Coordinates of C-alpha atoms in Angstrom, one line a residue:
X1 CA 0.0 0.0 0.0
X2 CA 1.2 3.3 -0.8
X3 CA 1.9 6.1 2.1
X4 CA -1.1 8.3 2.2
X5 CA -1.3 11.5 4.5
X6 CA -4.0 13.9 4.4
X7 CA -3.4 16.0 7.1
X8 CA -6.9 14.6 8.7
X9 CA -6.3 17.6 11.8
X10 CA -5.8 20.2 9.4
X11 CA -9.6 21.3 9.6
X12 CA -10.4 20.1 13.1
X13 CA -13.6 22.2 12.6
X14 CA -14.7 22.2 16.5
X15 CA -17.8 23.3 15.7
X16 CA -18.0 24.2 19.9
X17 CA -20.2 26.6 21.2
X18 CA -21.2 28.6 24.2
X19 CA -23.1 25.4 25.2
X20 CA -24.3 22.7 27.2
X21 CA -20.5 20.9 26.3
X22 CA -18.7 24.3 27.2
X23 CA -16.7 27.3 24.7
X24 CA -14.4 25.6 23.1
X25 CA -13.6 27.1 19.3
X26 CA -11.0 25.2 18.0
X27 CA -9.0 22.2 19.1
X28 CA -5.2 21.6 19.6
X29 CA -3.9 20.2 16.6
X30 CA -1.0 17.8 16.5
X31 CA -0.8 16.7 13.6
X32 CA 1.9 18.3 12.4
X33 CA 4.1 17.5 14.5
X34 CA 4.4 14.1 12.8
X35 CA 5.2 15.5 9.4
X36 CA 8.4 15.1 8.1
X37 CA 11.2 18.1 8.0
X38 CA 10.5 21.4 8.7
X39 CA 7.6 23.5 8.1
X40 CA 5.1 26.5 8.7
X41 CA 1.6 27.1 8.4
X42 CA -1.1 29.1 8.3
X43 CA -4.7 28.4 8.5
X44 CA -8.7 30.1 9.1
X45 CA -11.8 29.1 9.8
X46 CA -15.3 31.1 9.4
X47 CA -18.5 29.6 11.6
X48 CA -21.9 30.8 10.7
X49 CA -24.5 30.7 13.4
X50 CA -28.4 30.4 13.1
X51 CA -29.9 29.8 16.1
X52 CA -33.1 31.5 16.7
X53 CA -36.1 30.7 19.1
X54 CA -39.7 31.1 20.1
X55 CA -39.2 34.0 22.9
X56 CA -36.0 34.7 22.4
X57 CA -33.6 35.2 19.4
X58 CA -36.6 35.9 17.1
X59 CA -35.6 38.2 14.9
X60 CA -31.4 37.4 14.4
X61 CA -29.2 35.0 15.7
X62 CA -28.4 34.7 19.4
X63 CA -25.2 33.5 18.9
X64 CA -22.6 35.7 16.6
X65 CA -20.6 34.4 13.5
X66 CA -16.6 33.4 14.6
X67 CA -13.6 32.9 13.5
X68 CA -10.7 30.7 14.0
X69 CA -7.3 30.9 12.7
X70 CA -3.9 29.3 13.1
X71 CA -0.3 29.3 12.9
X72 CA 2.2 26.3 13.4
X73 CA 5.6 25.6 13.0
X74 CA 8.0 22.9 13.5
X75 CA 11.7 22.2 13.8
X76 CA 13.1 18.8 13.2
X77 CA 16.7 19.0 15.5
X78 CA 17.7 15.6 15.1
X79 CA 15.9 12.0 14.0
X80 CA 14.9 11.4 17.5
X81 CA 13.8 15.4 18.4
X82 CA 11.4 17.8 16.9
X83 CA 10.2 21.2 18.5
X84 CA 7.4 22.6 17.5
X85 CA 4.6 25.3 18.1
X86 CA 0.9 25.9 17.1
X87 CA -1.1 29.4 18.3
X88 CA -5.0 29.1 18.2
X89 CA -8.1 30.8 19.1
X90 CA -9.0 28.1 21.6
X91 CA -12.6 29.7 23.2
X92 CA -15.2 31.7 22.2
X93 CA -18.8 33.0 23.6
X94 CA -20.6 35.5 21.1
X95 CA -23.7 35.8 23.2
X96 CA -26.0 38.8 22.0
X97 CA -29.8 38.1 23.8
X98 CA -30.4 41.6 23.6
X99 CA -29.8 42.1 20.0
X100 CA -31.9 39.3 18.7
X101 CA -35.2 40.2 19.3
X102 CA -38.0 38.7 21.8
X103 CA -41.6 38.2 22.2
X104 CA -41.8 41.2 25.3
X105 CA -39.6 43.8 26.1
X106 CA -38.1 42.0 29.1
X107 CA -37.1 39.4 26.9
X108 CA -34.5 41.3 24.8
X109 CA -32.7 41.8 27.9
X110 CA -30.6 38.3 28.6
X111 CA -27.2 37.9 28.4
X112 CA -24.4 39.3 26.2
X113 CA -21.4 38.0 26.1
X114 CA -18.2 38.4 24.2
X115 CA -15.3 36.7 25.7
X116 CA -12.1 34.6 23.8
X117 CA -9.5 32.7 25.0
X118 CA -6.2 32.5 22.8
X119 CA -3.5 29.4 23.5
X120 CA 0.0 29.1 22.3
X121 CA 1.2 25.8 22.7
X122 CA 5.3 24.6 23.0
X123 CA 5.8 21.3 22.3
X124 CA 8.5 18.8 21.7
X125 CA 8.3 15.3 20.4
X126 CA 10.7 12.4 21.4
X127 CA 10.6 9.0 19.2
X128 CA 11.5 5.9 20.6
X129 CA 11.8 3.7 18.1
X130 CA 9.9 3.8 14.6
X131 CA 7.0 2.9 16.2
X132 CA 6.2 5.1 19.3
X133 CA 6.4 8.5 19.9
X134 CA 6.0 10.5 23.0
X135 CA 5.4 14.3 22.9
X136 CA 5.5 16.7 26.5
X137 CA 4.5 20.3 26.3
X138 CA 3.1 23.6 27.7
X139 CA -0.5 25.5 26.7
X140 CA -0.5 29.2 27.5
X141 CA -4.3 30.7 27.9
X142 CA -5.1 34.1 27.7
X143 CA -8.5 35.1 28.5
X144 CA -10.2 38.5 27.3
X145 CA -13.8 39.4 28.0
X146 CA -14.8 42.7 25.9
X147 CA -18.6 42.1 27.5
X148 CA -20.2 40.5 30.5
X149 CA -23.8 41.7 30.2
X150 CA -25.6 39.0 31.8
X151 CA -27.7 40.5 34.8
X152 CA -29.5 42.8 33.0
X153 CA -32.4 39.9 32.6
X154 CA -32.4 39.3 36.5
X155 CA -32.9 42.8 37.3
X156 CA -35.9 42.8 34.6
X157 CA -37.3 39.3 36.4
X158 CA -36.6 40.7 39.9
X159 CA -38.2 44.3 39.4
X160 CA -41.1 42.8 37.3
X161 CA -41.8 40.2 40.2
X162 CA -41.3 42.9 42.3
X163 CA -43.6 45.1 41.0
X164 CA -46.4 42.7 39.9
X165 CA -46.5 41.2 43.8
X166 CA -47.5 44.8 44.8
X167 CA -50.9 44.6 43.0
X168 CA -51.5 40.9 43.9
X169 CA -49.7 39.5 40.7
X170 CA -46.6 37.0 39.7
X171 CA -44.1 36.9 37.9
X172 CA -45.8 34.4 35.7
X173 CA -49.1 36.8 35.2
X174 CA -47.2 40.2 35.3
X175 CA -49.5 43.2 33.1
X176 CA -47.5 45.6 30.6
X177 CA -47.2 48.0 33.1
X178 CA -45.2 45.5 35.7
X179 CA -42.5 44.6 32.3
X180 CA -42.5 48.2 31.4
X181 CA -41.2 49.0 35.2
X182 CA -38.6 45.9 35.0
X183 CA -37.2 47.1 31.4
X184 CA -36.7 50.5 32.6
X185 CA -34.5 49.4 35.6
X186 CA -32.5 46.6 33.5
X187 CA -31.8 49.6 30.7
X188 CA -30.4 51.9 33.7
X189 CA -27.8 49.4 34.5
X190 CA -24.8 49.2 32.9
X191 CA -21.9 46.3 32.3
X192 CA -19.5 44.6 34.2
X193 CA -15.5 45.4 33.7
X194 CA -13.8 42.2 33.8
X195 CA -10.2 42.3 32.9
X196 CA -7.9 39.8 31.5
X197 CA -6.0 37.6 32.6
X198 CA -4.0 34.2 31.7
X199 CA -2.5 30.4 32.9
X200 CA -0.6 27.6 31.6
X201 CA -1.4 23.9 31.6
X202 CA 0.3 20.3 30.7
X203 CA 0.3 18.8 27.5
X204 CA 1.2 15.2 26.9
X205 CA 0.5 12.8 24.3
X206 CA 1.7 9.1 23.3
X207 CA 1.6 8.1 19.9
X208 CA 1.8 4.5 17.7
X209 CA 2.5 4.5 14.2
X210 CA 2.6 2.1 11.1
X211 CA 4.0 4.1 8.4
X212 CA 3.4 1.4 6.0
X213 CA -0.4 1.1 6.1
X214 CA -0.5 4.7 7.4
X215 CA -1.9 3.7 11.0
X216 CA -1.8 6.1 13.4
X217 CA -2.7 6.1 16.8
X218 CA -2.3 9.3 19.3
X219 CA -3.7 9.8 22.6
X220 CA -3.5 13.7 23.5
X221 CA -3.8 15.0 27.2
X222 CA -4.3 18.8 28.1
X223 CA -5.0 19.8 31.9
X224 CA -7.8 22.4 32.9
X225 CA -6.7 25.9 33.0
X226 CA -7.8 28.4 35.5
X227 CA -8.1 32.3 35.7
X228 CA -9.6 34.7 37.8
X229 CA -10.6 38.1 36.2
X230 CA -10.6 41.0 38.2
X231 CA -14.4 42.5 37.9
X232 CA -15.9 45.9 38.7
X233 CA -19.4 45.4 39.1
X234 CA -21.0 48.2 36.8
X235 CA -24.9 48.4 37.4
X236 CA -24.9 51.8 39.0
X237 CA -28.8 53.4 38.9
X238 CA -29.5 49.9 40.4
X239 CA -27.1 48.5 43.6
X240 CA -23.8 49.5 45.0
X241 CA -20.9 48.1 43.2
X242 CA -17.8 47.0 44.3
X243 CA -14.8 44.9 42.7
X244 CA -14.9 40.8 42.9
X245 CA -12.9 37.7 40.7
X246 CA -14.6 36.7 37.8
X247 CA -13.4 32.9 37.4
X248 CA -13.5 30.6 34.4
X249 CA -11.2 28.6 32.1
X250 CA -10.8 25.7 29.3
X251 CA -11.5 22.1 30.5
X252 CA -9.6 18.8 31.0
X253 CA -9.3 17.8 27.9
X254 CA -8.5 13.9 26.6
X255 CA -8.7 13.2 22.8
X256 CA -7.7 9.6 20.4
X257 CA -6.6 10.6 17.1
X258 CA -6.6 7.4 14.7
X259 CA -6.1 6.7 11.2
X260 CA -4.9 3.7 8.9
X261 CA -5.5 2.7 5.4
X262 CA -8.5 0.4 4.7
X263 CA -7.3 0.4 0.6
X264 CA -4.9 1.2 -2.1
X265 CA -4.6 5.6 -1.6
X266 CA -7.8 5.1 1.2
X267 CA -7.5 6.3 4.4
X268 CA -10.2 5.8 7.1
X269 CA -9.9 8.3 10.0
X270 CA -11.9 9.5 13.0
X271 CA -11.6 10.9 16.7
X272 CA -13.0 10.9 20.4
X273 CA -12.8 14.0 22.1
X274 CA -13.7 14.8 25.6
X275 CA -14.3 17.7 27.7
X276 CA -14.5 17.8 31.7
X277 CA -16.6 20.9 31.1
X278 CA -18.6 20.6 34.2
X279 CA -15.6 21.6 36.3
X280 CA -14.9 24.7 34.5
X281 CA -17.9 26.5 35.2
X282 CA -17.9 30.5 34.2
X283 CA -18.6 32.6 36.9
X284 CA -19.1 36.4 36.7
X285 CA -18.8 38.6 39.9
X286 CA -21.6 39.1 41.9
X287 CA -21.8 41.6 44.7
X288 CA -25.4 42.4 44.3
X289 CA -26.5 38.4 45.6
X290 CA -29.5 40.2 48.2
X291 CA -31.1 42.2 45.8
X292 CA -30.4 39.6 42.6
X293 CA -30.8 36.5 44.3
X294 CA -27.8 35.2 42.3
X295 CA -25.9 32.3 43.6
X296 CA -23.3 30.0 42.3
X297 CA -21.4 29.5 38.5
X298 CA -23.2 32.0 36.0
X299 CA -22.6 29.0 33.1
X300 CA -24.5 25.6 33.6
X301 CA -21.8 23.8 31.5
X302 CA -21.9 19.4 31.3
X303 CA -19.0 16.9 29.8
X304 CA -19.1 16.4 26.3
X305 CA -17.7 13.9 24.3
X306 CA -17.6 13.8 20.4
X307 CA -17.2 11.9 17.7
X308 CA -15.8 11.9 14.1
X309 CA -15.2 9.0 11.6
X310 CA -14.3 10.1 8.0
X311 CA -12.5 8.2 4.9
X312 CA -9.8 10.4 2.8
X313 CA -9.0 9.5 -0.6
X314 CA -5.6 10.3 -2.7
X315 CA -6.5 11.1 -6.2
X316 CA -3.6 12.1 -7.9
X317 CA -0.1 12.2 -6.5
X318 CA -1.2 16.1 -6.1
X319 CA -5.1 16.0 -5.0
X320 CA -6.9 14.5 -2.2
X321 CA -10.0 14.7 -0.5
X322 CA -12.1 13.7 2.6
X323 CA -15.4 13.3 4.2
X324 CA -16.5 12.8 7.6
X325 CA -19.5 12.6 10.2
X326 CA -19.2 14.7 13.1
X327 CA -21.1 14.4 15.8
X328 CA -22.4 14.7 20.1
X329 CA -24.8 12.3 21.5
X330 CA -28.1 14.3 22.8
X331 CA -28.1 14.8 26.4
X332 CA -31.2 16.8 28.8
X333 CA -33.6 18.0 26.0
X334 CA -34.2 21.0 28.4
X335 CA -32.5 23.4 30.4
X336 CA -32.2 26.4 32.9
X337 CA -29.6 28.3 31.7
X338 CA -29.3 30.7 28.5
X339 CA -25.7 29.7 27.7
X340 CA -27.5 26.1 26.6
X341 CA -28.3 26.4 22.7
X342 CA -28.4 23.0 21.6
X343 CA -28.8 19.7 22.6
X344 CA -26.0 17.5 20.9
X345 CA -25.5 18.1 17.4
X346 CA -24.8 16.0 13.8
X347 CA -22.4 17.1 11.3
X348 CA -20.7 16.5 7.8
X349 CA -17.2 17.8 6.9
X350 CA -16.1 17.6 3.2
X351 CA -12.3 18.4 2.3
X352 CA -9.8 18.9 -0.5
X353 CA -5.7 19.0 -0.5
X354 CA -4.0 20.2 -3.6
X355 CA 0.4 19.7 -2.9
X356 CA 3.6 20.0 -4.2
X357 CA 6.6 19.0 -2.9
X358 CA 7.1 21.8 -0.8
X359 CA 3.7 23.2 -0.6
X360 CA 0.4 22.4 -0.1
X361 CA -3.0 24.1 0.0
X362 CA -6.2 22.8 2.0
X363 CA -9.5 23.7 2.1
X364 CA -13.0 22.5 3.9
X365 CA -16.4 22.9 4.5
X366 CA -18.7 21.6 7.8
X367 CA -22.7 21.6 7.9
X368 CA -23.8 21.4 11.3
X369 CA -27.4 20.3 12.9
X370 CA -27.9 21.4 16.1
X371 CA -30.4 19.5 18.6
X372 CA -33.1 20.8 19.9
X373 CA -33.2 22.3 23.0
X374 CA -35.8 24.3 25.1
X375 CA -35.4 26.5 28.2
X376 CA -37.3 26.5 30.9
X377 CA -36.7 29.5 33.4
X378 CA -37.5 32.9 34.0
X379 CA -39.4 34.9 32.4
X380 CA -40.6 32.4 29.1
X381 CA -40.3 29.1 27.7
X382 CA -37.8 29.5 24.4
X383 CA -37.6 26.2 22.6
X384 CA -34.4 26.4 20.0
X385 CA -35.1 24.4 17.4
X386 CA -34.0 24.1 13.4
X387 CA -30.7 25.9 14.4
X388 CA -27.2 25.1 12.4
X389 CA -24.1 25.9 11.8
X390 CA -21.8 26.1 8.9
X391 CA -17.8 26.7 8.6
X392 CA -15.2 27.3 5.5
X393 CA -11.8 27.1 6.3
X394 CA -8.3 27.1 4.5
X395 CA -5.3 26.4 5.1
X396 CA -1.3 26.9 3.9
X397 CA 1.6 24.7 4.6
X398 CA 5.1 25.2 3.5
X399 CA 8.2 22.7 3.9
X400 CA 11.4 22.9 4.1

């Protein structure tokens, strides 16, 4: 069988989300590091978002288009040694309740949210024998939060409950005049001021390898990072403010990478990827816990695990092309908190490689369907249903 290499992690699409399975926007990618020589490379990926819902999101999306790009390089010192280095835009939330329309005034006033997290990770791969590899590195986080508008739709709830109970109403059967009073005291508040702030985390993977039916095996381990954001509460009009630790970070992440040939210039590929997400709640300062009645992680994040099996197929000595199924198992089909947009999700990734000898150019594309999902607190039902995603992406790689 001849050697085939597609580059399968070129376009690890990710397609992550501010979610039930956490933020993450692009995965590490290793698979460089197992290419021969020396090299750089460059790469971008554009996610679309459509995710709309009955009371909330019903005019434009609630989640904002993305981008994720790329750049590697590595450094072969010897036949056992090789250093190399990948930055990526690791996390994202592009939250925007209040700019996507809802069925009353009170509900255009949830959450926005625009925070990323960008990693550069060092590594350096050992080989044992032809065979086995073992690679030891570092991840280097830096979170940034432009906007961390997310209380502006527990204000509305609290006045509106407020002010309904004071004529003998609820919440649930609140007039005009009750959600008119709890939008006027959600638009006097203003935003949080969280600043930035960064940590760095293990990386370690093993590998196995059969170079000549292109089997590859690689199990990839990356520890949880942690930060704590310095916050100054900013809902003057409303409560006093005073200055707390916003806490978050990227979970514990364990992933197999596999791939062999299964014919003459056919590759079959695929991945398991999982994320410890439900220990790395967000959590966004709260000094205003009497009048808010806020308690605990602002983010309701669960594990995830996902899945991708693909086949790749070497045309020419100078084109290829893949296509894979991407997909996470449905979990709760409801839930409490507005940072929950889907419920699992299905996938298919098409791609095509064009080389040289030196050079090579990659493109993809990914058509996501996300699951259903409906939410079930304060102040309305908003099932999200029908919602997808879609992602181009390109990439460059030259030797050396």
């Amino acid at each position: 069988m001849n050697k085939l290499n597609l580059s399968i992690g070129l376009l690890a699409f990710a397609i992550s989300k501010a979610n039930a399975g956490g933020f993450e926007n692009a995965r590490l990618d290793t698979s460089f590091m197992y290419d021969k020589g020396n090299l750089i490379s460059f790469g971008s990926v554009r996610k679309d978002f459509s995710v709309n819902g009955s009371a909330f999101g019903t005019t434009s999306s609630l989640i904002g288009d993305r981008s994720a790009s790329n750049f590697s390089a590595k450094y072969q010192v010897n036949e056992k040694l090789a250093l190399g280095l990948t930055a990526y835009d690791s996390g994202a939330i592009h939250v925007n309740y209040q700019g996507a329309g809802g069925l009353t005034s009170v509900n255009t006033f949830g959450p926005k949210v625009d925070l990323t997290s960008d990693s550069l990770a060092f590594l350096s791969t050992f080989t044992l024998n032809e065979s086995v590899s073992v690679t030891a590195g570092a991840r280097h986080d830096k979170f940034k939060v432009n906007n961390a508008d997310i209380f502006r739709l527990t204000i509305a709830n609290a006045i509106t409950k407020a002010t309904a109970e004071l004529n003998g109403r609820t919440l649930e059967t609140a007039n005009t005049s009750d959600q008119q009073a709890g939008a006027l005291a959600a638009a006097a508040a203003s935003d949080p001021q969280v600043n930035s702030d960064s940590d760095i985390v293990p990386i370690l993977t093993i590998a196995f390898e059969k170079p000549e039916i292109a089997l590859r095996a690689e199990i990839i381990y990356q520890g949880k990072s942690s930060v704590s954001m310095q916050t100054t509460c900013g809902m003057t009009g409303v409560a006093a403010c005073s200055t707390d630790q916003s806490t978050g970070g990227l979970a514990e992440y364990l992933t197999l990478n596999f791939q062999t040939g299964v014919a003459e210039n056919t590759l079959l590929f695929g991945s398991i990827h999982k994320g410890k997400w439900s220990a790395s709640q967000l959590s966004v300062a709260d000094t205003e816990s009497a009048l808010l009645g806020q308690s605990g992680s602002t983010s309701a994040f669960k594990d995830s695990t996902e899945y991708s099996l693909g086949l790749g197929r070497k045309f020419t000595d100078s084109i290829s092309g893949s296509i894979s199924y991407n997909w996470e198992p449905e979990g709760s089909s409801t839930t409490t908190s507005l940072f929950t947009v889907n419920n699992g999700y299905k996938g298919v990734s098409l791609g095509v490689k064009y080389a040289l000898e030196n050079f090579e150019i990659a493109a993809g594309y990914n058509y996501t369907k996300l699951g259903d999902v409906t939410y079930t607190g304060a102040p309305a039902s908003n099932s999200l249903t029908d919602n997808t995603v879609s992602a181009l992406g390109a990439k460059v790689t030259i030797r050396f």
